[in-house]
PDB file of C-alpha atoms and ligand atoms in Angstrom:
ATOM      1  CA  MET A  72      32.130  44.882  53.864  1.00 63.00           C
ATOM      2  CA  ASN A  73      33.872  48.207  54.404  1.00 72.00           C
ATOM      3  CA  GLY A  74      37.015  49.431  52.722  1.00 82.00           C
ATOM      4  CA  VAL A  75      37.914  51.156  49.488  1.00 87.00           C
ATOM      5  CA  HIS A  76      37.515  48.823  46.512  1.00 88.00           C
ATOM      6  CA  ASP A  77      38.125  51.096  43.572  1.00 88.00           C
ATOM      7  CA  VAL A  78      40.465  50.884  40.584  1.00 87.00           C
ATOM      8  CA  LEU A  79      39.927  54.617  40.128  1.00 89.00           C
ATOM      9  CA  ALA A  80      41.145  55.471  43.647  1.00 90.00           C
ATOM     10  CA  PRO A  81      44.815  54.413  43.541  1.00 93.00           C
ATOM     11  CA  ALA A  82      46.600  54.478  46.909  1.00 93.00           C
ATOM     12  CA  GLY A  83      50.049  53.339  45.802  1.00 92.00           C
ATOM     13  CA  PRO A  84      52.490  53.436  42.869  1.00 92.00           C
ATOM     14  CA  GLN A  85      51.350  50.105  41.361  1.00 93.00           C
ATOM     15  CA  ALA A  86      47.691  51.076  41.366  1.00 93.00           C
ATOM     16  CA  LEU A  87      48.662  54.514  40.014  1.00 94.00           C
ATOM     17  CA  ALA A  88      50.527  52.974  37.040  1.00 93.00           C
ATOM     18  CA  LEU A  89      47.457  50.857  36.243  1.00 93.00           C
ATOM     19  CA  PHE A  90      45.207  53.895  36.724  1.00 94.00           C
ATOM     20  CA  HIS A  91      47.240  55.829  34.106  1.00 94.00           C
ATOM     21  CA  LEU A  92      47.066  52.873  31.721  1.00 94.00           C
ATOM     22  CA  TRP A  93      43.328  52.635  32.285  1.00 94.00           C
ATOM     23  CA  ASN A  94      42.932  56.345  31.512  1.00 94.00           C
ATOM     24  CA  ALA A  95      45.047  56.079  28.339  1.00 92.00           C
ATOM     25  CA  MET A  96      42.901  53.162  27.133  1.00 93.00           C
ATOM     26  CA  LEU A  97      39.715  55.013  28.004  1.00 95.00           C
ATOM     27  CA  VAL A  98      40.787  58.096  26.003  1.00 94.00           C
ATOM     28  CA  ALA A  99      41.893  55.920  23.052  1.00 92.00           C
ATOM     29  CA  CYS A 100      38.621  53.975  23.062  1.00 93.00           C
ATOM     30  CA  VAL A 101      36.506  57.141  23.326  1.00 96.00           C
ATOM     31  CA  VAL A 102      38.354  58.746  20.378  1.00 92.00           C
ATOM     32  CA  VAL A 103      38.077  55.577  18.247  1.00 90.00           C
ATOM     33  CA  PHE A 104      34.405  55.191  19.131  1.00 95.00           C
ATOM     34  CA  ALA A 105      33.661  58.842  18.301  1.00 96.00           C
ATOM     35  CA  LEU A 106      35.535  58.623  14.971  1.00 90.00           C
ATOM     36  CA  THR A 107      33.790  55.369  14.026  1.00 91.00           C
ATOM     37  CA  MET A 108      30.392  56.863  14.812  1.00 95.00           C
ATOM     38  CA  ALA A 109      31.262  60.008  12.819  1.00 93.00           C
ATOM     39  CA  VAL A 110      32.299  57.964   9.767  1.00 88.00           C
ATOM     40  CA  LEU A 111      29.173  55.857  10.102  1.00 92.00           C
ATOM     41  CA  ALA A 112      27.036  59.007  10.291  1.00 94.00           C
ATOM     42  CA  VAL A 113      28.680  60.411   7.135  1.00 88.00           C
ATOM     43  CA  ALA A 114      28.186  57.097   5.326  1.00 84.00           C
ATOM     44  CA  LEU A 115      24.506  57.013   6.294  1.00 89.00           C
ATOM     45  CA  TRP A 116      24.098  60.662   5.355  1.00 88.00           C
ATOM     46  CA  ARG A 117      25.573  60.047   1.916  1.00 81.00           C
ATOM     47  CA  ALA A 118      23.856  56.705   1.332  1.00 76.00           C
ATOM     48  CA  PRO A 119      21.775  56.521  -1.830  1.00 72.00           C
ATOM     49  CA  ARG A 120      18.273  57.892  -1.348  1.00 72.00           C
ATOM     50  CA  ALA A 121      15.210  55.983  -2.529  1.00 69.00           C
ATOM     51  CA  GLY A 122      15.066  55.989  -6.294  1.00 67.00           C
ATOM     52  CA  GLU A 123      18.869  56.405  -6.680  1.00 66.00           C
ATOM     53  CA  ARG A 124      21.063  53.624  -7.991  1.00 61.00           C
ATOM     54  CA  THR A 125      21.907  51.524  -4.936  1.00 56.00           C
ATOM     55  CA  ARG A 126      25.281  50.204  -6.173  1.00 58.00           C
ATOM     56  CA  PRO A 127      27.301  52.960  -7.762  1.00 56.00           C
ATOM     57  CA  ASP A 128      29.733  51.552 -10.265  1.00 60.00           C
ATOM     58  CA  LEU A 129      33.115  52.599  -8.837  1.00 57.00           C
ATOM     59  CA  ASP A 130      34.893  52.384 -12.188  1.00 58.00           C
ATOM     60  CA  ALA A 131      32.562  55.043 -13.448  1.00 64.00           C
ATOM     61  CA  HIS A 132      33.430  57.235 -10.427  1.00 72.00           C
ATOM     62  CA  PRO A 133      37.224  57.366 -10.139  1.00 73.00           C
ATOM     63  CA  ARG A 134      37.053  60.065  -7.451  1.00 78.00           C
ATOM     64  CA  ARG A 135      34.905  57.905  -5.217  1.00 76.00           C
ATOM     65  CA  GLU A 136      37.188  54.961  -5.685  1.00 81.00           C
ATOM     66  CA  ALA A 137      40.236  57.021  -4.706  1.00 84.00           C
ATOM     67  CA  THR A 138      38.416  58.324  -1.599  1.00 82.00           C
ATOM     68  CA  LEU A 139      37.461  54.789  -0.625  1.00 82.00           C
ATOM     69  CA  ARG A 140      41.051  53.535  -1.025  1.00 88.00           C
ATOM     70  CA  ARG A 141      42.385  56.446   0.990  1.00 89.00           C
ATOM     71  CA  SER A 142      39.913  55.825   3.824  1.00 85.00           C
ATOM     72  CA  VAL A 143      40.909  52.160   4.038  1.00 89.00           C
ATOM     73  CA  VAL A 144      44.636  53.019   4.111  1.00 94.00           C
ATOM     74  CA  TRP A 145      44.117  55.715   6.777  1.00 90.00           C
ATOM     75  CA  GLY A 146      41.931  53.368   8.797  1.00 88.00           C
ATOM     76  CA  ILE A 147      44.548  50.605   8.814  1.00 93.00           C
ATOM     77  CA  ALA A 148      47.415  53.028   9.507  1.00 94.00           C
ATOM     78  CA  GLY A 149      45.512  54.754  12.322  1.00 89.00           C
ATOM     79  CA  SER A 150      44.560  51.453  14.019  1.00 90.00           C
ATOM     80  CA  SER A 151      48.140  50.136  13.744  1.00 94.00           C
ATOM     81  CA  VAL A 152      49.664  53.270  15.248  1.00 93.00           C
ATOM     82  CA  LEU A 153      47.103  53.259  18.055  1.00 91.00           C
ATOM     83  CA  LEU A 154      47.715  49.574  18.833  1.00 93.00           C
ATOM     84  CA  VAL A 155      51.483  50.139  18.957  1.00 95.00           C
ATOM     85  CA  VAL A 156      51.020  53.155  21.259  1.00 93.00           C
ATOM     86  CA  LEU A 157      48.791  51.097  23.583  1.00 93.00           C
ATOM     87  CA  LEU A 158      51.293  48.219  23.451  1.00 95.00           C
ATOM     88  CA  PHE A 159      54.031  50.574  24.671  1.00 94.00           C
ATOM     89  CA  ALA A 160      51.741  52.063  27.314  1.00 93.00           C
ATOM     90  CA  SER A 161      50.994  48.558  28.590  1.00 94.00           C
ATOM     91  CA  PHE A 162      54.694  47.626  28.508  1.00 94.00           C
ATOM     92  CA  PHE A 163      55.720  50.688  30.528  1.00 92.00           C
ATOM     93  CA  ALA A 164      52.877  50.177  33.008  1.00 92.00           C
ATOM     94  CA  ASP A 165      54.093  46.615  33.508  1.00 90.00           C
ATOM     95  CA  ARG A 166      57.657  47.858  34.049  1.00 91.00           C
ATOM     96  CA  ALA A 167      56.399  50.374  36.607  1.00 89.00           C
ATOM     97  CA  LEU A 168      54.727  47.528  38.533  1.00 87.00           C
ATOM     98  CA  SER A 169      58.022  45.722  39.058  1.00 84.00           C
ATOM     99  CA  ALA A 170      60.166  48.835  39.582  1.00 85.00           C
ATOM    100  CA  LEU A 171      59.471  48.992  43.319  1.00 85.00           C
ATOM    101  CA  PRO A 172      62.672  48.902  45.441  1.00 87.00           C
ATOM    102  CA  LEU A 173      62.253  46.103  47.945  1.00 89.00           C
ATOM    103  CA  ALA A 174      65.193  46.665  50.305  1.00 88.00           C
ATOM    104  CA  ASP A 175      63.132  47.200  53.480  1.00 91.00           C
ATOM    105  CA  ALA A 176      60.078  45.239  52.350  1.00 94.00           C
ATOM    106  CA  VAL A 177      57.644  43.563  54.710  1.00 96.00           C
ATOM    107  CA  HIS A 178      57.495  39.899  53.668  1.00 97.00           C
ATOM    108  CA  ILE A 179      54.185  38.086  53.716  1.00 97.00           C
ATOM    109  CA  ASP A 180      53.405  34.522  52.632  1.00 97.00           C
ATOM    110  CA  LEU A 181      49.808  34.402  51.486  1.00 97.00           C
ATOM    111  CA  VAL A 182      48.096  31.071  50.866  1.00 96.00           C
ATOM    112  CA  GLY A 183      44.750  30.868  49.105  1.00 96.00           C
ATOM    113  CA  HIS A 184      42.253  28.314  50.414  1.00 96.00           C
ATOM    114  CA  GLN A 185      38.648  27.563  49.573  1.00 92.00           C
ATOM    115  CA  PHE A 186      37.539  30.200  50.717  1.00 92.00           C
ATOM    116  CA  TRP A 187      39.919  32.207  52.885  1.00 96.00           C
ATOM    117  CA  TRP A 188      43.411  33.708  53.006  1.00 96.00           C
ATOM    118  CA  GLU A 189      46.144  32.357  55.271  1.00 96.00           C
ATOM    119  CA  ALA A 190      48.906  34.868  55.985  1.00 96.00           C
ATOM    120  CA  HIS A 191      52.359  34.363  57.516  1.00 96.00           C
ATOM    121  CA  TYR A 192      54.298  37.546  58.199  1.00 96.00           C
ATOM    122  CA  GLU A 193      58.102  37.581  57.969  1.00 95.00           C
ATOM    123  CA  PRO A 194      58.288  33.814  57.353  1.00 94.00           C
ATOM    124  CA  ASN A 195      62.101  33.870  57.298  1.00 92.00           C
ATOM    125  CA  SER A 196      62.550  35.597  60.623  1.00 91.00           C
ATOM    126  CA  PRO A 197      61.751  33.267  63.543  1.00 92.00           C
ATOM    127  CA  GLU A 198      61.521  36.094  66.086  1.00 91.00           C
ATOM    128  CA  ARG A 199      59.278  38.272  63.911  1.00 92.00           C
ATOM    129  CA  THR A 200      56.982  35.722  62.277  1.00 94.00           C
ATOM    130  CA  PHE A 201      53.304  35.260  63.086  1.00 94.00           C
ATOM    131  CA  ALA A 202      50.201  33.908  61.386  1.00 94.00           C
ATOM    132  CA  THR A 203      46.900  35.590  60.714  1.00 95.00           C
ATOM    133  CA  ALA A 204      44.072  35.322  58.215  1.00 95.00           C
ATOM    134  CA  ASN A 205      41.872  37.378  55.912  1.00 96.00           C
ATOM    135  CA  GLU A 206      43.092  40.725  57.208  1.00 95.00           C
ATOM    136  CA  LEU A 207      46.522  42.193  56.470  1.00 96.00           C
ATOM    137  CA  HIS A 208      48.057  45.270  58.008  1.00 96.00           C
ATOM    138  CA  VAL A 209      50.808  47.068  56.109  1.00 97.00           C
ATOM    139  CA  PRO A 210      52.913  50.119  56.991  1.00 97.00           C
ATOM    140  CA  VAL A 211      52.304  53.199  54.820  1.00 97.00           C
ATOM    141  CA  GLY A 212      55.243  54.054  52.565  1.00 94.00           C
ATOM    142  CA  ARG A 213      57.014  50.710  52.947  1.00 95.00           C
ATOM    143  CA  PRO A 214      56.995  48.085  50.189  1.00 95.00           C
ATOM    144  CA  VAL A 215      55.300  44.760  50.847  1.00 96.00           C
ATOM    145  CA  LEU A 216      56.455  41.643  49.057  1.00 96.00           C
ATOM    146  CA  ILE A 217      53.736  39.010  49.043  1.00 96.00           C
ATOM    147  CA  ARG A 218      54.643  35.444  48.117  1.00 96.00           C
ATOM    148  CA  LEU A 219      51.563  33.674  46.803  1.00 97.00           C
ATOM    149  CA  ARG A 220      50.652  30.007  46.960  1.00 96.00           C
ATOM    150  CA  ALA A 221      47.423  28.088  46.539  1.00 96.00           C
ATOM    151  CA  ASP A 222      46.407  25.178  48.714  1.00 93.00           C
ATOM    152  CA  ASP A 223      43.674  23.650  46.559  1.00 94.00           C
ATOM    153  CA  VAL A 224      42.549  25.381  43.360  1.00 96.00           C
ATOM    154  CA  ILE A 225      43.501  28.561  41.518  1.00 97.00           C
ATOM    155  CA  HIS A 226      42.698  31.805  43.329  1.00 97.00           C
ATOM    156  CA  SER A 227      43.661  35.340  42.413  1.00 97.00           C
ATOM    157  CA  LEU A 228      44.661  38.194  44.688  1.00 96.00           C
ATOM    158  CA  TRP A 229      43.213  41.555  43.776  1.00 96.00           C
ATOM    159  CA  VAL A 230      43.269  44.695  45.917  1.00 95.00           C
ATOM    160  CA  PRO A 231      42.213  47.253  43.273  1.00 94.00           C
ATOM    161  CA  SER A 232      43.337  50.347  45.167  1.00 95.00           C
ATOM    162  CA  LEU A 233      46.829  48.910  45.673  1.00 94.00           C
ATOM    163  CA  GLY A 234      47.632  46.935  42.545  1.00 90.00           C
ATOM    164  CA  GLY A 235      46.702  44.488  39.858  1.00 84.00           C
ATOM    165  CA  LYS A 236      45.644  40.880  40.022  1.00 92.00           C
ATOM    166  CA  LYS A 237      48.009  38.006  40.555  1.00 94.00           C
ATOM    167  CA  ASP A 238      46.992  34.375  40.342  1.00 95.00           C
ATOM    168  CA  LEU A 239      47.699  31.841  43.067  1.00 96.00           C
ATOM    169  CA  ILE A 240      48.341  28.543  41.301  1.00 96.00           C
ATOM    170  CA  PRO A 241      48.686  25.173  43.062  1.00 96.00           C
ATOM    171  CA  GLY A 242      52.254  23.896  42.816  1.00 95.00           C
ATOM    172  CA  ARG A 243      53.639  27.264  41.751  1.00 95.00           C
ATOM    173  CA  GLU A 244      54.933  30.252  43.632  1.00 95.00           C
ATOM    174  CA  SER A 245      54.475  33.808  42.476  1.00 94.00           C
ATOM    175  CA  THR A 246      55.128  37.164  44.079  1.00 94.00           C
ATOM    176  CA  LEU A 247      53.360  40.484  44.123  1.00 94.00           C
ATOM    177  CA  ALA A 248      54.957  43.710  45.339  1.00 94.00           C
ATOM    178  CA  LEU A 249      52.769  46.527  46.603  1.00 93.00           C
ATOM    179  CA  ARG A 250      53.114  49.777  48.446  1.00 95.00           C
ATOM    180  CA  ALA A 251      50.385  51.799  50.093  1.00 96.00           C
ATOM    181  CA  ASP A 252      51.166  55.511  50.171  1.00 96.00           C
ATOM    182  CA  ARG A 253      47.942  56.554  51.837  1.00 94.00           C
ATOM    183  CA  ALA A 254      46.573  55.202  55.094  1.00 96.00           C
ATOM    184  CA  GLY A 255      43.216  53.526  54.766  1.00 95.00           C
ATOM    185  CA  THR A 256      41.311  50.275  54.636  1.00 95.00           C
ATOM    186  CA  TYR A 257      41.373  48.649  51.237  1.00 96.00           C
ATOM    187  CA  ARG A 258      39.158  45.799  50.233  1.00 95.00           C
ATOM    188  CA  GLY A 259      40.586  42.947  48.218  1.00 95.00           C
ATOM    189  CA  GLN A 260      38.807  40.085  46.562  1.00 95.00           C
ATOM    190  CA  CYS A 261      39.610  36.676  45.135  1.00 96.00           C
ATOM    191  CA  ALA A 262      39.390  37.360  41.419  1.00 96.00           C
ATOM    192  CA  GLU A 263      39.463  33.830  40.010  1.00 96.00           C
ATOM    193  CA  PHE A 264      36.430  31.589  40.301  1.00 97.00           C
ATOM    194  CA  CYS A 265      37.423  28.974  42.867  1.00 96.00           C
ATOM    195  CA  GLY A 266      34.178  27.324  43.889  1.00 94.00           C
ATOM    196  CA  TYR A 267      30.846  27.905  45.515  1.00 93.00           C
ATOM    197  CA  GLN A 268      31.934  30.703  47.848  1.00 94.00           C
ATOM    198  CA  HIS A 269      34.370  32.448  45.513  1.00 95.00           C
ATOM    199  CA  ALA A 270      32.363  35.653  45.947  1.00 94.00           C
ATOM    200  CA  LYS A 271      32.839  35.511  49.720  1.00 93.00           C
ATOM    201  CA  MET A 272      36.600  35.345  49.637  1.00 95.00           C
ATOM    202  CA  ALA A 273      37.462  38.902  50.534  1.00 94.00           C
ATOM    203  CA  LEU A 274      40.685  40.233  51.996  1.00 95.00           C
ATOM    204  CA  VAL A 275      41.041  43.425  54.017  1.00 95.00           C
ATOM    205  CA  VAL A 276      44.276  45.398  53.793  1.00 96.00           C
ATOM    206  CA  VAL A 277      44.712  48.029  56.480  1.00 96.00           C
ATOM    207  CA  ALA A 278      47.444  50.511  55.600  1.00 97.00           C
ATOM    208  CA  GLU A 279      48.537  52.437  58.682  1.00 96.00           C
ATOM    209  CA  PRO A 280      51.418  54.655  59.848  1.00 97.00           C
ATOM    210  CA  PRO A 281      54.583  52.629  60.554  1.00 96.00           C
ATOM    211  CA  ALA A 282      54.314  53.117  64.346  1.00 97.00           C
ATOM    212  CA  ASP A 283      50.757  51.716  64.333  1.00 97.00           C
ATOM    213  CA  TYR A 284      51.895  48.826  62.165  1.00 96.00           C
ATOM    214  CA  GLU A 285      54.717  47.994  64.606  1.00 96.00           C
ATOM    215  CA  ARG A 286      52.221  48.047  67.484  1.00 96.00           C
ATOM    216  CA  TRP A 287      49.834  45.795  65.564  1.00 96.00           C
ATOM    217  CA  SER A 288      52.517  43.295  64.556  1.00 95.00           C
ATOM    218  CA  ALA A 289      53.945  43.171  68.094  1.00 95.00           C
ATOM    219  CA  ALA A 290      50.445  42.389  69.401  1.00 94.00           C
ATOM    220  CA  GLN A 291      49.949  39.711  66.721  1.00 94.00           C
ATOM    221  CA  ARG A 292      53.229  38.010  67.671  1.00 94.00           C
ATOM    222  CA  ALA A 293      52.175  37.645  71.297  1.00 92.00           C
ATOM    223  CA  PRO A 294      50.445  34.426  72.373  1.00 92.00           C
ATOM    224  CA  ALA A 295      46.706  34.480  72.997  1.00 92.00           C
ATOM    225  CA  ARG A 296      45.477  36.487  75.952  1.00 92.00           C
ATOM    226  CA  GLU A 297      44.593  34.421  79.026  1.00 92.00           C
ATOM    227  CA  PRO A 298      40.835  34.191  79.699  1.00 92.00           C
ATOM    228  CA  ALA A 299      39.936  36.715  82.409  1.00 92.00           C
ATOM    229  CA  THR A 300      36.370  35.797  83.430  1.00 94.00           C
ATOM    230  CA  ALA A 301      34.623  32.544  84.305  1.00 93.00           C
ATOM    231  CA  GLN A 302      32.661  32.750  81.045  1.00 94.00           C
ATOM    232  CA  GLU A 303      35.843  33.213  78.989  1.00 94.00           C
ATOM    233  CA  ARG A 304      37.503  30.288  80.791  1.00 94.00           C
ATOM    234  CA  ARG A 305      34.493  28.136  79.968  1.00 94.00           C
ATOM    235  CA  GLY A 306      34.686  29.368  76.366  1.00 94.00           C
ATOM    236  CA  LEU A 307      38.340  28.360  76.080  1.00 94.00           C
ATOM    237  CA  ALA A 308      37.608  24.896  77.517  1.00 93.00           C
ATOM    238  CA  LEU A 309      34.802  24.433  74.975  1.00 94.00           C
ATOM    239  CA  VAL A 310      36.982  25.601  72.078  1.00 93.00           C
ATOM    240  CA  GLU A 311      39.661  23.103  73.132  1.00 93.00           C
ATOM    241  CA  GLN A 312      37.195  20.230  73.586  1.00 92.00           C
ATOM    242  CA  THR A 313      34.906  20.644  70.583  1.00 90.00           C
ATOM    243  CA  SER A 314      35.630  20.435  66.869  1.00 89.00           C
ATOM    244  CA  CYS A 315      37.120  23.998  66.834  1.00 92.00           C
ATOM    245  CA  ALA A 316      40.535  22.736  67.925  1.00 91.00           C
ATOM    246  CA  MET A 317      40.600  20.173  65.118  1.00 92.00           C
ATOM    247  CA  CYS A 318      41.061  22.905  62.504  1.00 94.00           C
ATOM    248  CA  HIS A 319      42.014  26.181  64.215  1.00 94.00           C
ATOM    249  CA  ALA A 320      45.080  27.325  66.127  1.00 93.00           C
ATOM    250  CA  ILE A 321      45.123  29.615  69.162  1.00 94.00           C
ATOM    251  CA  HIS A 322      48.694  30.107  70.328  1.00 92.00           C
ATOM    252  CA  GLY A 323      49.253  29.312  73.977  1.00 91.00           C
ATOM    253  CA  THR A 324      46.286  26.907  74.100  1.00 92.00           C
ATOM    254  CA  ARG A 325      45.760  23.296  73.066  1.00 90.00           C
ATOM    255  CA  ALA A 326      44.257  24.369  69.740  1.00 91.00           C
ATOM    256  CA  ARG A 327      47.121  23.934  67.309  1.00 89.00           C
ATOM    257  CA  ALA A 328      45.616  22.774  64.016  1.00 91.00           C
ATOM    258  CA  ARG A 329      46.408  24.479  60.741  1.00 89.00           C
ATOM    259  CA  ARG A 330      43.410  23.702  58.526  1.00 91.00           C
ATOM    260  CA  ALA A 331      41.521  26.909  59.163  1.00 94.00           C
ATOM    261  CA  PRO A 332      42.195  30.555  60.049  1.00 95.00           C
ATOM    262  CA  ASP A 333      44.501  31.191  63.016  1.00 94.00           C
ATOM    263  CA  LEU A 334      42.336  32.564  65.839  1.00 94.00           C
ATOM    264  CA  THR A 335      45.079  33.747  68.224  1.00 94.00           C
ATOM    265  CA  HIS A 336      44.002  37.373  67.709  1.00 94.00           C
ATOM    266  CA  VAL A 337      40.681  36.883  65.973  1.00 94.00           C
ATOM    267  CA  ALA A 338      39.062  39.749  67.911  1.00 92.00           C
ATOM    268  CA  SER A 339      41.444  42.194  66.225  1.00 93.00           C
ATOM    269  CA  ARG A 340      39.748  41.442  62.913  1.00 93.00           C
ATOM    270  CA  GLY A 341      36.607  43.183  61.751  1.00 92.00           C
ATOM    271  CA  TRP A 342      35.119  40.223  59.912  1.00 93.00           C
ATOM    272  CA  LEU A 343      34.763  36.470  60.066  1.00 93.00           C
ATOM    273  CA  GLY A 344      34.790  34.000  57.203  1.00 93.00           C
ATOM    274  CA  ALA A 345      36.811  36.200  54.788  1.00 93.00           C
ATOM    275  CA  GLY A 346      34.360  39.068  54.839  1.00 91.00           C
ATOM    276  CA  ALA A 347      31.246  36.913  55.253  1.00 91.00           C
ATOM    277  CA  VAL A 348      30.076  38.137  58.674  1.00 93.00           C
ATOM    278  CA  GLU A 349      30.824  41.119  60.872  1.00 93.00           C
ATOM    279  CA  ASN A 350      32.806  40.119  63.958  1.00 94.00           C
ATOM    280  CA  THR A 351      30.243  40.995  66.648  1.00 94.00           C
ATOM    281  CA  PRO A 352      29.472  38.818  69.729  1.00 93.00           C
ATOM    282  CA  GLU A 353      26.037  37.712  68.433  1.00 93.00           C
ATOM    283  CA  LEU A 354      27.100  37.038  64.858  1.00 94.00           C
ATOM    284  CA  ARG A 355      30.232  35.251  66.113  1.00 94.00           C
ATOM    285  CA  ALA A 356      28.102  32.878  68.190  1.00 94.00           C
ATOM    286  CA  GLU A 357      25.805  32.279  65.232  1.00 94.00           C
ATOM    287  CA  TRP A 358      28.769  31.735  62.923  1.00 95.00           C
ATOM    288  CA  ILE A 359      30.203  29.108  65.315  1.00 94.00           C
ATOM    289  CA  ALA A 360      26.870  27.272  65.384  1.00 93.00           C
ATOM    290  CA  ARG A 361      25.922  27.577  61.726  1.00 94.00           C
ATOM    291  CA  ALA A 362      28.587  28.988  59.439  1.00 93.00           C
ATOM    292  CA  GLN A 363      26.801  27.281  56.539  1.00 93.00           C
ATOM    293  CA  LYS A 364      23.900  29.679  56.974  1.00 92.00           C
ATOM    294  CA  PHE A 365      26.151  32.620  56.076  1.00 93.00           C
ATOM    295  CA  LYS A 366      28.506  30.876  53.680  1.00 94.00           C
ATOM    296  CA  PRO A 367      27.052  27.628  52.291  1.00 93.00           C
ATOM    297  CA  GLY A 368      29.767  25.238  51.197  1.00 90.00           C
ATOM    298  CA  VAL A 369      32.388  26.540  53.626  1.00 92.00           C
ATOM    299  CA  ASN A 370      34.466  23.840  55.340  1.00 91.00           C
ATOM    300  CA  MET A 371      33.378  24.901  58.824  1.00 92.00           C
ATOM    301  CA  PRO A 372      30.930  22.269  60.152  1.00 92.00           C
ATOM    302  CA  PRO A 373      27.879  23.163  62.225  1.00 92.00           C
ATOM    303  CA  LEU A 374      28.281  22.927  65.993  1.00 91.00           C
ATOM    304  CA  ASP A 375      25.423  21.589  68.063  1.00 91.00           C
ATOM    305  CA  ALA A 376      25.878  23.548  71.293  1.00 89.00           C
ATOM    306  CA  ALA A 377      23.622  25.166  73.882  1.00 92.00           C
ATOM    307  CA  PRO A 378      23.135  28.958  73.582  1.00 92.00           C
ATOM    308  CA  ASP A 379      25.089  29.429  76.846  1.00 93.00           C
ATOM    309  CA  ASP A 380      28.025  27.480  75.465  1.00 93.00           C
ATOM    310  CA  LEU A 381      27.970  29.425  72.203  1.00 93.00           C
ATOM    311  CA  ALA A 382      27.895  32.694  74.144  1.00 93.00           C
ATOM    312  CA  ALA A 383      30.877  31.522  76.231  1.00 94.00           C
ATOM    313  CA  MET A 384      32.880  30.569  73.140  1.00 94.00           C
ATOM    314  CA  SER A 385      31.970  33.855  71.470  1.00 94.00           C
ATOM    315  CA  ALA A 386      32.994  35.771  74.598  1.00 94.00           C
ATOM    316  CA  TYR A 387      36.345  33.973  74.761  1.00 95.00           C
ATOM    317  CA  LEU A 388      37.081  34.531  71.071  1.00 94.00           C
ATOM    318  CA  GLY A 389      35.951  38.126  71.470  1.00 93.00           C
ATOM    319  CA  SER A 390      38.621  38.604  74.143  1.00 93.00           C
ATOM    320  CA  LEU A 391      41.437  37.529  71.801  1.00 93.00           C
ATOM    321  CA  ARG A 392      42.541  40.981  70.749  1.00 90.00           C
TER     322      ARG A 392
HETATM  323 CU1  CUA B 523      39.341  32.024  45.801  1.00 71.52          CU
HETATM  324 CU2  CUA B 523      37.851  32.722  44.102  1.00 71.52          CU
END
């Protein structure tokens, strides 16, 4: 699945704060490791050779005893200072994460399911709200406030290039604020083991210039495009009559269920099944017939349909831009 997935390539202030913390910890660990190895090397170098007394009596060597005491004191003092410094670094990084001004934030409700992401944009604004799944678009330079909920088990949202992890816990609400300062496609991943297909619970975040974002969100708010060809019309009829409509919603059609990803604009997404399969006509048809082949354990049941019917459904869904 494409998209930047890299803690070391921060694209916003939250990820940058964590990147600095990561660097500070790396430097501290490298210095401590190097010092420890140096002390170990000296100790080995000065260890008694064969034939020497193996346990020098410290009382008989007051200088050695004093050196030993001093090393222990310096060791404890050094570790304590370092831990306090790292504690402060971690505290300030945490403060930086929540310092984002949210006045003009884009609001997104994100619900974690086994094994996909349900998104509702601007849930408090009836004329601006719309639903989508597994692929978020955000405007560059504007904060995004994501309210997180879990539908079944604990999931965790993690888009490394944009920010840290935040758990989605059933029965609890949490929020995560992010801002993307660079346009790009960033890959996110469920970061808490949530079942068989935890690994295939990816999330794509497309950060784009504000004008592009407005265009995208206006298109997402619109109802589904009317089928234009005979094949697409047949595809829509099949989607409405088969098991698809029992779980999925396509606005403007008779499919109105809410158990599975909203398909109103499914063709605008690059992937199906939360990053499981590329959204191409052939793979889409195969996914409809046998999602279990790509993502065993997913809730999508197999569909026993003729190749023509699958092609028609795939063509219709492929027209839903
Ligand atoms: Cu959802 Cu792991």
